[in-house]
Amino acid sequence: MARTKQTARRSAGGRAPRRSDSSLPNGDVVENPHLDGETDAKLKAIEEGEMRAELKHIDKKFTDKGQAFYAETVEEEIPEQVNWWSKFALCIVRHMHPSNPAFVQKISLQVNSQHLKDILKDTIEHFPGVSFQTKEITIDKPYRVLFHYRHELEAAGEQLEEGSEAANHLDLLLDFINEEFKDTIEESDNLREQGLMSYPHLWTIFKPGCTIYAPVFGQARAFTLDNYAYECGDFPGLNLQVEYVDFDGEDLGTRSTTRKISAFSGAERISDLSAFPLDWHQDPEAVKSDLVARGRRWEQHAGMHFCSYTGVALEYTGCGISRYNTDGRVVVDIKTYHRLNADYAFTVAAFKSDEDKLSKRRQINGRDDYDEVDGVETLDLIPEEELELDPLTDDQCMLANAMVRGFSFAEKRWFDFFLDKLSSPDWNPDCFDQLVLPAAQKDVVRALVSTHAQSSLGFDDIVKGKGKGLILVLHGPPGVGKTLTAETVAEFCKRPLYMVSSGDLGTDSSTLDSRLSRILDMASTWKAVLLIDEADVFLERRSLHDMQLLEYYEGILFLTSNRVATFDDAFKSRIHVPLKYNDLTVDAREKIWRNFLGKLEGGVDIDEGDYQALAQANINGRQIKNVIRTAKSLAQFHGEKLDRSKLEQVIKIQEEFEQELDGVANGVDGQMVNGH
């Protein structure tokens, strides 16, 4: 078929043809019957004329066979409009899809009556996704806000004059609600009367703004409901968007989270759901009282606090949540947690604004918002670092978290602790009396830590911030009281003992550097007593930077070692107090026996002669502790009281083991000598 002139023109210039592409057998072009003479002449003038300095609107369209062409944009004629908004109190508006007029995108209720706008504004303060404070009020289907507030709207109608325009408009709205939700109201009311609810109607009991009861990790918890939405997919359910009160290290405020009620068939008892409005609890007033009381305790743990903890603690990792059974001293300190574990940090929507905090700080300091420097008023941009928290209300306490974040010194990990498992640290004021150490050494240690803790000497190195720490090296055989000395000092100073070994620091130099810096950071923050146990490995791998880190550490640092001969002069000069520990004497062992057995639960059946006899066994303090633990289990197994015979039974096993080890060691030494 011959190529027509119009077809060639379209291919070259990209314009839509003025005529159809249909051709007769003889090659003549058929005129487009849809174009009138005036339009045809207009298009011909454009085709044959010069380029115009004008903006032209054209449409890219497609034939039935998918072939693209261009045509002039034709403005659609808009029919005569009626001011629907001023002539009808309510309008149901169907929003049609722009490119598919047969498809309805959404349906909304347009509130046009000023009477209804005023009533809704006064009745509904806040509802997610809808604003009643704006000039125009539109409520998208399914209009659930109207269902939740239908009783309040009915009550508002009782205040209106019967027969007035406002009353008539409100009656219209109430009729709409009752008709729209007729089946839902009947079904949900019937179930509620029995304390039940079905999954499709579950949303009807969750009015945004109500208090939700939803236990977390077995702990009673309360939340404020923000919103809800049904979720489909593999795990369908009703998702509840809720808020609760938390502390982020700087402020008290609210955080958002979700609770989910999985889909179920039939009807479930409301109080058996994983989350439900608090009013449906069997004893809501008792629950509120307990939650407020716990919230007051939680409020007291804002900031940094030393506690004891016994129970399960939670660790958040990239793989989820791990559970640890921990028992010992902990520090509650979410600010340091967030600083060192930024991936797991959170912030709250603070109850108090920065402006409020600044204003209060000025009042506390007794000065205005501005300081005067060289006669010029300047804003105080660096405020003193202190917590400025207003007391929580009872309602806020009720919503408080049941957990706090902190560090376990026993596990050397950051955890979320259950508030109910925290208790007072119960420092031992008589700890030095129980320390088995020569009197002269004990007196020196007590004096040094006392003056250091009180910072009364005010001594500093030539370089600012250097040399303020107290470094003590404890050396001697194992089990003679080196670790116990550090524990005693920590008790005496009422500070936690942070004990690390060379294994915790690592062997690689770069790893050691970063871990040591992190440990010193935490110990400095908490003014903890730091103990680096078996420090020989650490000291052998030390670098100049490591020594500088120790010099700038301002706390009390203990290093235990069995090989002080390996210390070089550079490190020796940094030691404030070296303490040598010798093998235990008989008197020292007797005192250790008395210390351990004297505080044993259930008591013991041991007299003065028994203590003297037990002290004859040549074992160290750590072995004495292990013997008592084993003998206690033996006594419990037989249902008897712990006595000397059971202790000696275990001591004999311990001594035989030591003899066997000595024999092996001597045999190896002999082979080495005979074999050169």
XYZ file of C-alpha atoms in Angstrom:
676
model
C 0.000 0.000 0.000
C 1.343 3.399 -0.944
C 2.433 5.574 2.011
C 0.169 8.607 2.253
C 1.334 12.187 2.561
C -0.373 12.575 5.948
C 1.214 9.419 7.340
C 4.682 10.563 6.359
C 4.039 13.950 7.890
C 3.002 12.398 11.233
C 6.058 10.181 11.370
C 8.425 13.049 10.737
C 6.875 15.706 12.913
C 5.083 13.640 15.554
C 1.813 15.493 14.988
C -1.584 13.884 14.944
C -3.002 13.482 11.404
C -5.721 15.853 10.335
C -7.417 12.975 8.608
C -7.701 9.268 9.226
C -5.017 6.908 7.991
C -7.575 4.898 5.998
C -6.753 4.839 2.267
C -8.674 3.796 -0.779
C -7.233 1.164 -3.128
C -6.140 3.852 -5.545
C -4.119 5.625 -2.785
C -6.476 8.514 -2.125
C -6.874 9.611 1.518
C -10.311 9.525 3.153
C -11.297 12.760 4.924
C -12.047 12.402 8.660
C -15.831 12.615 8.841
C -15.652 13.875 12.476
C -13.923 17.139 11.531
C -16.149 19.968 10.382
C -15.028 22.450 7.764
C -14.045 25.158 10.288
C -11.884 22.794 12.335
C -10.300 21.337 9.246
C -9.353 24.796 8.017
C -7.927 25.689 11.432
C -5.727 22.609 11.530
C -4.591 23.214 7.950
C -3.559 26.774 8.853
C -1.502 25.464 11.779
C 0.070 22.746 9.629
C 1.151 25.118 6.872
C 1.998 28.137 9.038
C 5.206 29.158 10.900
C 6.079 28.224 14.525
C 4.127 30.355 16.975
C 5.373 31.889 20.239
C 2.480 30.376 22.154
C 1.802 27.673 24.800
C -0.413 24.935 23.379
C -2.307 22.204 25.299
C -2.472 18.859 23.502
C -3.427 15.314 24.579
C -1.528 12.124 23.865
C -4.113 9.469 23.029
C -4.206 5.932 21.705
C -6.291 4.175 19.076
C -8.138 0.942 19.809
C -5.103 -0.894 18.469
C -2.755 0.989 20.802
C -1.256 3.379 18.244
C -0.334 6.776 19.732
C -1.467 10.075 18.291
C -1.835 13.695 19.460
C -4.949 15.851 19.488
C -5.870 19.300 20.676
C -7.011 19.460 24.307
C -10.709 20.160 24.444
C -12.025 21.714 27.642
C -14.993 19.814 29.036
C -18.121 21.868 29.452
C -19.039 22.174 33.153
C -22.786 22.106 33.782
C -24.514 24.810 35.720
C -23.552 24.531 39.426
C -25.764 24.669 42.496
C -24.420 25.802 45.875
C -25.137 22.451 47.494
C -23.222 23.380 50.681
C -25.464 26.264 51.655
C -28.728 24.564 50.722
C -28.349 21.211 52.564
C -27.323 20.606 56.201
C -25.565 17.362 55.226
C -24.319 16.007 51.909
C -23.078 12.513 51.033
C -20.335 13.098 48.467
C -19.071 10.382 46.158
C -15.524 11.153 44.988
C -15.098 9.731 41.464
C -11.749 8.636 40.053
C -10.417 11.298 37.626
C -9.478 8.821 34.878
C -12.293 6.351 35.485
C -15.589 8.123 36.153
C -17.334 4.812 36.916
C -14.991 4.135 39.877
C -15.785 5.671 43.299
C -12.591 6.492 45.193
C -14.270 7.270 48.508
C -17.512 8.459 50.058
C -17.610 11.238 52.626
C -20.135 13.107 54.714
C -19.947 16.862 54.210
C -21.213 18.813 57.246
C -22.593 22.140 56.000
C -24.805 23.244 58.893
C -23.072 25.760 61.141
C -25.197 24.440 64.029
C -23.798 20.926 63.510
C -20.252 22.260 63.121
C -20.533 24.013 66.483
C -22.044 20.946 68.198
C -19.365 18.603 66.798
C -16.607 21.029 67.780
C -17.892 21.232 71.365
C -18.598 17.498 71.660
C -15.562 15.899 70.017
C -12.251 17.402 71.101
C -10.018 15.055 69.096
C -10.401 12.035 66.841
C -7.660 10.571 64.603
C -8.028 11.455 60.941
C -10.805 14.027 61.443
C -10.617 17.685 62.457
C -13.631 19.390 63.971
C -11.814 22.690 64.535
C -11.563 23.645 60.841
C -13.990 25.731 58.795
C -14.932 22.783 56.569
C -15.804 19.452 58.238
C -15.668 16.266 56.171
C -16.009 12.764 57.634
C -14.959 9.855 55.439
C -16.903 6.630 55.413
C -17.244 4.428 57.550
C -17.945 7.423 59.879
C -16.817 5.537 63.007
C -16.275 8.758 64.930
C -20.030 9.346 64.779
C -20.708 5.866 66.147
C -18.324 6.390 69.095
C -19.840 9.777 69.984
C -23.513 9.085 69.252
C -24.449 9.125 72.963
C -22.628 12.431 73.534
C -24.404 13.927 70.510
C -27.751 12.742 71.861
C -26.943 14.402 75.187
C -26.048 17.630 73.350
C -29.494 17.579 71.748
C -31.163 17.677 75.144
C -29.728 21.169 75.621
C -31.303 22.497 72.409
C -34.695 24.137 72.101
C -37.171 21.692 70.651
C -38.199 22.586 67.102
C -35.294 24.997 66.586
C -33.185 24.835 63.449
C -30.198 23.510 65.451
C -32.375 20.744 66.966
C -33.721 19.774 63.551
C -30.237 19.605 62.064
C -28.976 17.476 64.951
C -31.982 15.137 64.617
C -31.046 14.739 60.961
C -27.492 13.759 61.932
C -28.670 11.323 64.644
C -31.104 9.711 62.195
C -28.236 9.285 59.758
C -26.064 7.637 62.455
C -28.811 5.264 63.591
C -29.587 4.247 60.018
C -25.949 3.870 58.980
C -25.016 1.780 62.050
C -28.361 0.074 62.688
C -27.089 -3.519 62.466
C -23.799 -2.704 64.182
C -25.541 -1.048 67.143
C -27.968 -3.953 67.608
C -25.293 -6.654 67.374
C -22.628 -4.914 69.493
C -25.134 -3.902 72.204
C -26.404 -7.477 72.410
C -22.875 -8.862 72.815
C -21.809 -6.185 75.305
C -24.722 -7.026 77.579
C -23.190 -10.511 77.911
C -19.628 -9.212 78.311
C -18.758 -10.590 74.875
C -17.632 -9.206 71.534
C -17.147 -10.617 68.039
C -14.093 -9.906 65.890
C -15.931 -7.913 63.156
C -17.503 -5.660 65.822
C -14.395 -5.494 68.037
C -13.705 -1.904 66.991
C -16.930 -0.749 68.652
C -15.472 -1.056 72.186
C -12.231 0.789 71.366
C -13.042 4.471 71.485
C -9.890 6.572 70.840
C -8.828 8.311 74.037
C -9.968 5.514 76.370
C -7.593 3.695 78.750
C -6.542 0.233 77.577
C -5.493 -2.617 79.860
C -2.901 -4.840 78.135
C -0.362 -6.900 80.156
C 3.214 -6.950 78.796
C 5.666 -9.707 79.799
C 3.229 -10.696 82.526
C 3.164 -7.175 83.975
C -0.100 -5.250 84.306
C 0.046 -2.250 81.958
C -2.269 0.605 81.000
C -2.175 2.644 77.793
C -4.110 5.462 76.166
C -5.686 4.429 72.867
C -4.770 6.701 69.933
C -6.254 4.784 67.031
C -7.082 1.324 65.720
C -7.108 -0.470 62.366
C -7.859 -3.955 61.109
C -4.911 -5.792 59.581
C -5.331 -8.486 56.919
C -2.709 -10.843 55.507
C -1.149 -13.930 57.071
C -1.673 -12.698 60.637
C -4.945 -10.764 60.709
C -5.960 -8.833 63.781
C -6.986 -5.487 65.214
C -3.943 -3.261 65.695
C -4.188 -0.730 68.520
C -1.981 2.373 68.362
C -1.403 3.311 72.007
C 0.661 5.681 74.177
C 2.350 5.262 77.551
C 4.631 7.278 79.838
C 8.402 6.753 79.774
C 11.715 8.473 80.581
C 14.419 8.930 77.916
C 17.229 10.119 80.184
C 16.312 13.788 79.819
C 12.534 14.108 80.003
C 9.387 12.410 81.167
C 6.856 12.123 78.378
C 4.851 9.808 76.152
C 5.877 7.105 73.702
C 3.833 5.269 71.071
C 3.643 1.532 70.554
C 1.182 -1.045 69.249
C -0.807 -3.872 70.776
C -2.494 -6.465 68.597
C -5.592 -8.586 69.152
C -5.404 -11.558 66.792
C -8.466 -12.438 64.752
C -10.831 -14.989 66.309
C -14.050 -16.707 65.362
C -17.326 -16.487 67.218
C -17.483 -14.258 70.309
C -14.860 -13.852 73.062
C -15.213 -12.541 76.570
C -13.938 -8.958 76.510
C -11.935 -9.328 79.738
C -10.112 -12.359 78.241
C -8.743 -10.434 75.268
C -5.026 -9.581 75.135
C -6.042 -5.904 75.295
C -9.340 -4.326 76.293
C -10.725 -1.094 77.771
C -9.809 -0.865 81.454
C -13.458 -0.327 82.410
C -14.114 -3.949 81.399
C -11.650 -5.289 84.000
C -13.192 -7.278 86.858
C -11.825 -4.777 89.384
C -10.781 -1.618 87.516
C -10.392 0.553 90.637
C -7.974 -1.905 92.261
C -5.950 -2.102 89.040
C -5.783 1.691 88.798
C -4.599 1.931 92.412
C -1.859 -0.676 91.864
C -0.706 0.952 88.618
C -0.520 4.409 90.196
C 1.478 3.046 93.153
C 3.923 1.303 90.813
C 4.114 4.454 88.683
C 5.194 6.428 91.763
C 8.008 3.913 92.370
C 8.959 4.048 88.693
C 9.038 7.854 88.822
C 11.603 7.683 91.643
C 13.995 5.740 89.374
C 14.310 8.547 86.801
C 17.989 9.443 86.624
C 20.837 7.281 87.942
C 20.251 4.870 90.831
C 22.132 1.897 92.311
C 19.952 -1.093 93.178
C 19.966 -4.833 93.729
C 18.121 -7.021 91.258
C 16.974 -10.624 91.384
C 14.997 -12.085 88.497
C 14.730 -12.226 84.726
C 16.055 -9.239 82.754
C 15.594 -8.541 79.041
C 18.306 -7.715 76.528
C 17.377 -6.171 73.177
C 19.532 -7.354 70.272
C 19.315 -7.266 66.514
C 17.835 -10.779 66.628
C 15.083 -9.915 69.115
C 14.823 -10.196 72.888
C 17.043 -12.421 75.054
C 16.211 -13.313 78.656
C 18.794 -13.548 81.432
C 18.439 -14.629 85.027
C 20.510 -12.122 86.959
C 21.200 -11.572 90.643
C 23.320 -8.749 91.999
C 23.977 -5.046 91.895
C 22.744 -2.976 88.973
C 22.686 0.677 88.021
C 19.537 2.193 86.533
C 20.791 4.770 84.045
C 18.931 5.130 80.760
C 20.884 8.248 79.757
C 24.193 6.366 79.648
C 22.424 3.397 78.036
C 21.297 5.608 75.161
C 24.670 7.291 74.853
C 26.504 3.983 74.496
C 23.777 2.028 72.675
C 22.422 4.561 70.216
C 20.746 1.903 68.026
C 18.308 1.151 70.840
C 17.744 4.711 72.049
C 14.347 6.384 72.029
C 12.933 9.811 72.787
C 9.659 10.838 74.383
C 7.196 13.606 73.630
C 8.145 15.591 76.723
C 5.521 16.826 79.161
C 7.647 19.922 79.725
C 8.927 22.062 76.864
C 12.489 23.408 76.654
C 11.100 26.872 77.362
C 9.412 25.619 80.544
C 12.641 23.974 81.712
C 14.675 27.109 81.020
C 12.162 29.257 82.914
C 12.242 26.939 85.911
C 16.050 26.869 85.874
C 16.098 30.673 86.060
C 13.761 30.593 89.033
C 15.884 28.004 90.831
C 19.080 29.936 90.198
C 17.440 33.208 91.259
C 18.313 35.175 88.147
C 16.788 36.438 84.935
C 16.918 34.767 81.522
C 20.046 36.764 80.665
C 23.514 37.053 82.121
C 25.650 40.165 81.742
C 29.104 39.793 80.217
C 31.189 42.979 79.810
C 28.035 45.038 80.142
C 26.237 43.088 77.398
C 23.271 40.842 78.098
C 23.788 37.331 76.714
C 21.527 34.312 76.790
C 22.775 31.433 78.932
C 23.280 28.805 76.229
C 24.935 26.171 78.426
C 22.604 25.388 81.313
C 23.667 23.324 84.275
C 23.128 19.624 83.676
C 20.456 18.552 86.107
C 17.127 16.774 85.951
C 14.204 19.149 86.159
C 11.168 16.902 86.262
C 7.751 17.887 87.512
C 5.887 15.261 89.573
C 3.614 13.038 87.509
C -0.128 13.139 87.932
C -1.961 9.980 89.025
C -3.214 9.470 85.468
C 0.348 9.731 84.128
C 1.638 7.339 86.794
C -1.020 4.836 85.781
C 0.406 4.848 82.238
C 4.055 4.563 83.333
C 6.365 1.878 81.982
C 6.821 -1.224 84.148
C 10.535 -1.454 83.264
C 13.695 0.617 83.562
C 16.953 0.392 81.633
C 20.345 -0.134 83.185
C 23.512 -2.182 83.557
C 24.063 -5.447 85.430
C 27.500 -5.661 87.026
C 27.137 -9.429 87.427
C 26.346 -10.084 83.746
C 28.228 -7.030 82.387
C 25.292 -6.349 80.068
C 22.689 -3.667 79.468
C 19.180 -4.824 80.314
C 15.590 -3.765 80.730
C 14.781 -4.507 84.380
C 11.327 -5.217 85.798
C 10.620 -2.506 88.339
C 9.088 -4.960 90.820
C 12.351 -6.951 90.962
C 14.478 -3.959 92.004
C 15.365 -3.433 95.645
C 17.689 -1.339 97.810
C 21.418 -2.089 97.329
C 21.746 -2.721 101.115
C 25.369 -1.647 101.531
C 27.261 -3.404 104.320
C 28.628 -0.744 106.745
C 30.718 -3.328 108.676
C 32.523 -4.667 105.629
C 36.036 -3.669 106.761
C 35.585 -5.626 109.993
C 35.142 -8.812 107.960
C 38.148 -8.206 105.708
C 41.021 -10.551 106.581
C 44.042 -8.309 106.040
C 46.949 -7.188 108.253
C 45.868 -4.227 110.386
C 48.465 -1.827 108.914
C 47.416 -2.564 105.318
C 43.734 -2.363 106.172
C 44.240 1.039 107.809
C 46.051 2.427 104.747
C 43.351 1.195 102.351
C 40.525 2.577 104.501
C 42.221 5.978 104.820
C 42.976 6.296 101.100
C 39.509 5.390 99.854
C 37.873 7.597 102.494
C 39.786 10.709 101.461
C 39.413 9.908 97.773
C 35.656 9.418 98.061
C 35.311 12.733 99.896
C 37.705 14.507 97.466
C 39.054 16.460 100.422
C 42.712 16.488 99.385
C 42.099 18.465 96.192
C 45.390 17.141 94.758
C 45.845 17.288 91.001
C 48.653 16.671 88.535
C 50.377 19.503 86.675
C 48.151 18.583 83.717
C 44.502 19.362 84.475
C 42.388 16.247 85.172
C 45.395 13.936 85.362
C 46.392 11.907 88.415
C 43.098 12.283 90.298
C 42.468 8.547 90.378
C 43.547 5.997 92.968
C 45.346 2.933 91.553
C 45.967 -0.009 93.866
C 47.801 -3.173 92.805
C 46.975 -6.296 94.803
C 49.451 -9.130 94.270
C 49.860 -12.550 95.791
C 48.638 -16.156 95.486
C 45.001 -16.875 94.603
C 42.271 -17.090 97.230
C 43.922 -14.867 99.861
C 41.524 -11.879 99.690
C 42.562 -9.692 96.752
C 39.119 -9.587 95.140
C 37.469 -9.373 98.559
C 39.478 -6.217 99.262
C 38.026 -4.511 96.171
C 34.524 -5.698 97.128
C 35.010 -4.301 100.637
C 36.136 -0.911 99.335
C 33.083 -0.748 97.051
C 30.779 -1.513 99.990
C 32.536 1.043 102.163
C 32.196 3.770 99.477
C 28.602 2.692 98.705
C 29.526 2.325 95.077
C 29.092 -0.662 92.760
C 32.053 -2.888 91.982
C 32.675 -3.201 88.250
C 34.886 -6.275 87.881
C 36.428 -7.182 84.532
C 39.032 -9.740 83.551
C 41.616 -9.680 80.810
C 39.228 -11.870 78.803
C 36.599 -9.112 78.914
C 39.149 -6.640 77.533
C 40.238 -8.900 74.665
C 43.681 -9.734 73.352
C 43.768 -7.719 70.148
C 45.278 -4.269 70.715
C 42.531 -2.378 68.867
C 39.811 -4.329 70.694
C 41.514 -3.784 74.036
C 41.732 -0.055 73.373
C 38.043 0.433 72.586
C 36.787 -1.875 75.335
C 39.000 -0.310 77.969
C 37.830 3.184 76.956
C 34.197 2.087 77.165
C 34.686 0.437 80.577
C 36.491 3.459 82.005
C 33.732 5.678 80.602
C 31.011 3.723 82.400
C 32.975 3.370 85.626
C 33.693 7.127 85.645
C 30.043 7.988 84.984
C 28.895 5.882 87.945
C 31.969 6.566 90.130
C 32.196 2.790 90.428
C 35.097 0.894 91.980
C 36.813 -0.741 89.001
C 38.639 -4.048 89.377
C 40.727 -5.474 86.534
C 41.261 -9.045 87.694
C 44.324 -11.020 86.605
C 45.744 -7.859 85.059
C 49.000 -9.547 83.965
C 47.681 -10.278 80.466
C 46.381 -6.716 80.124
C 49.642 -5.173 81.309
C 51.719 -7.303 78.949
C 49.655 -6.027 75.996
C 49.392 -2.446 77.166
C 50.220 0.536 75.014
C 51.187 4.096 75.928
C 47.576 5.070 75.205
C 46.301 2.480 77.700
C 48.507 3.937 80.410
C 47.239 7.440 79.632
C 43.663 6.220 79.919
C 44.403 4.885 83.389
C 46.115 8.137 84.402
C 43.077 10.225 83.456
C 40.666 7.874 85.217
C 39.393 9.693 88.324
C 37.920 6.732 90.187
C 39.287 3.924 92.340
C 41.040 1.255 90.265
C 42.205 -2.140 91.555
C 44.502 -4.394 89.557
C 45.110 -7.929 90.821
C 48.191 -9.835 89.710
C 50.240 -12.915 90.520
C 53.325 -11.758 88.586
C 54.359 -8.255 89.652
C 57.894 -9.044 88.506
C 56.709 -8.449 84.937
C 55.775 -4.825 85.697
C 58.119 -2.254 84.139
C 59.166 1.049 85.645
C 56.646 3.008 83.515
C 53.752 1.260 85.165
C 55.264 0.986 88.655
C 55.465 4.779 88.848
C 51.702 4.999 88.312
C 50.805 2.738 91.251
C 49.608 4.613 94.330
C 49.365 1.619 96.676
C 50.913 -1.836 96.132
C 49.535 -4.455 98.551
C 51.178 -7.859 98.906
C 49.059 -10.801 100.024
C 50.695 -13.852 101.579
C 49.349 -17.346 102.148
C 46.684 -17.421 104.847
C 47.750 -18.077 108.404
C 45.772 -20.395 110.696
C 44.234 -17.378 112.458
C 43.258 -15.832 109.128
C 41.643 -19.071 107.973
C 39.716 -19.365 111.246
C 38.337 -15.833 110.775
C 37.295 -16.648 107.210
C 35.485 -19.795 108.425
C 33.667 -17.713 111.020
C 32.740 -14.989 108.499
C 31.256 -17.404 105.990
C 29.518 -19.778 108.397
C 28.263 -16.963 110.605
C 25.971 -15.583 107.892
C 24.774 -18.933 106.544
C 20.992 -19.206 106.340
C 19.556 -21.835 108.691
C 22.566 -21.747 111.004
C 25.226 -24.419 111.626
C 26.052 -26.979 114.308
C 29.650 -25.921 115.002
C 31.378 -24.956 118.281
C 34.612 -23.083 119.078
C 36.762 -26.229 118.895
C 35.320 -27.017 115.459
C 36.396 -23.624 114.095
C 39.980 -24.186 115.361
C 40.059 -27.667 113.828
C 38.726 -26.495 110.456
C 41.379 -23.750 110.329
C 44.139 -26.371 110.311
C 43.303 -27.372 106.744
C 45.735 -25.557 104.424
C 43.216 -24.173 101.915
C 42.644 -20.628 100.721
C 39.624 -18.392 101.088
C 38.084 -19.280 97.729
C 38.389 -22.980 98.519
C 36.796 -22.442 101.956
C 33.832 -20.789 100.253
C 33.468 -23.684 97.817
C 33.751 -26.266 100.624
C 30.924 -24.594 102.565
C 28.695 -24.449 99.483
C 29.245 -28.157 98.740
C 28.844 -29.245 102.357
C 25.609 -27.277 102.646
C 24.190 -29.184 99.652
C 25.295 -32.433 101.304
C 23.515 -31.494 104.535
C 20.333 -30.529 102.678
C 20.383 -33.840 100.810
C 20.462 -35.772 104.097
C 17.988 -33.391 105.750
C 20.491 -32.497 108.457
C 22.139 -29.373 109.823
C 25.573 -28.391 108.522
C 28.266 -29.580 110.957
C 32.004 -30.137 111.173
C 31.903 -33.740 109.894
C 30.297 -32.781 106.587
C 32.725 -29.910 106.128
C 35.708 -32.186 106.792
C 34.267 -34.741 104.368
C 34.422 -32.169 101.602
C 37.807 -30.811 102.795
C 39.286 -34.299 102.419
C 38.093 -34.482 98.817
C 39.584 -31.042 98.179
C 42.960 -31.984 99.706
C 43.135 -35.228 97.685
C 42.481 -33.246 94.551
C 45.248 -30.755 95.426
C 47.696 -33.620 96.130
C 46.870 -35.174 92.767
C 47.516 -31.857 91.016
C 50.814 -31.397 92.881
C 51.866 -34.918 91.868
C 51.145 -34.254 88.215
C 52.987 -30.936 88.378
C 56.020 -32.527 90.051
C 56.039 -35.338 87.481
C 56.098 -32.886 84.636
C 58.859 -30.868 86.284
C 60.889 -34.080 86.780
C 60.551 -35.057 83.145
C 61.699 -31.618 82.115
C 64.764 -31.858 84.363
C 65.704 -35.402 83.286
C 65.099 -34.559 79.650
C 66.992 -31.258 79.962
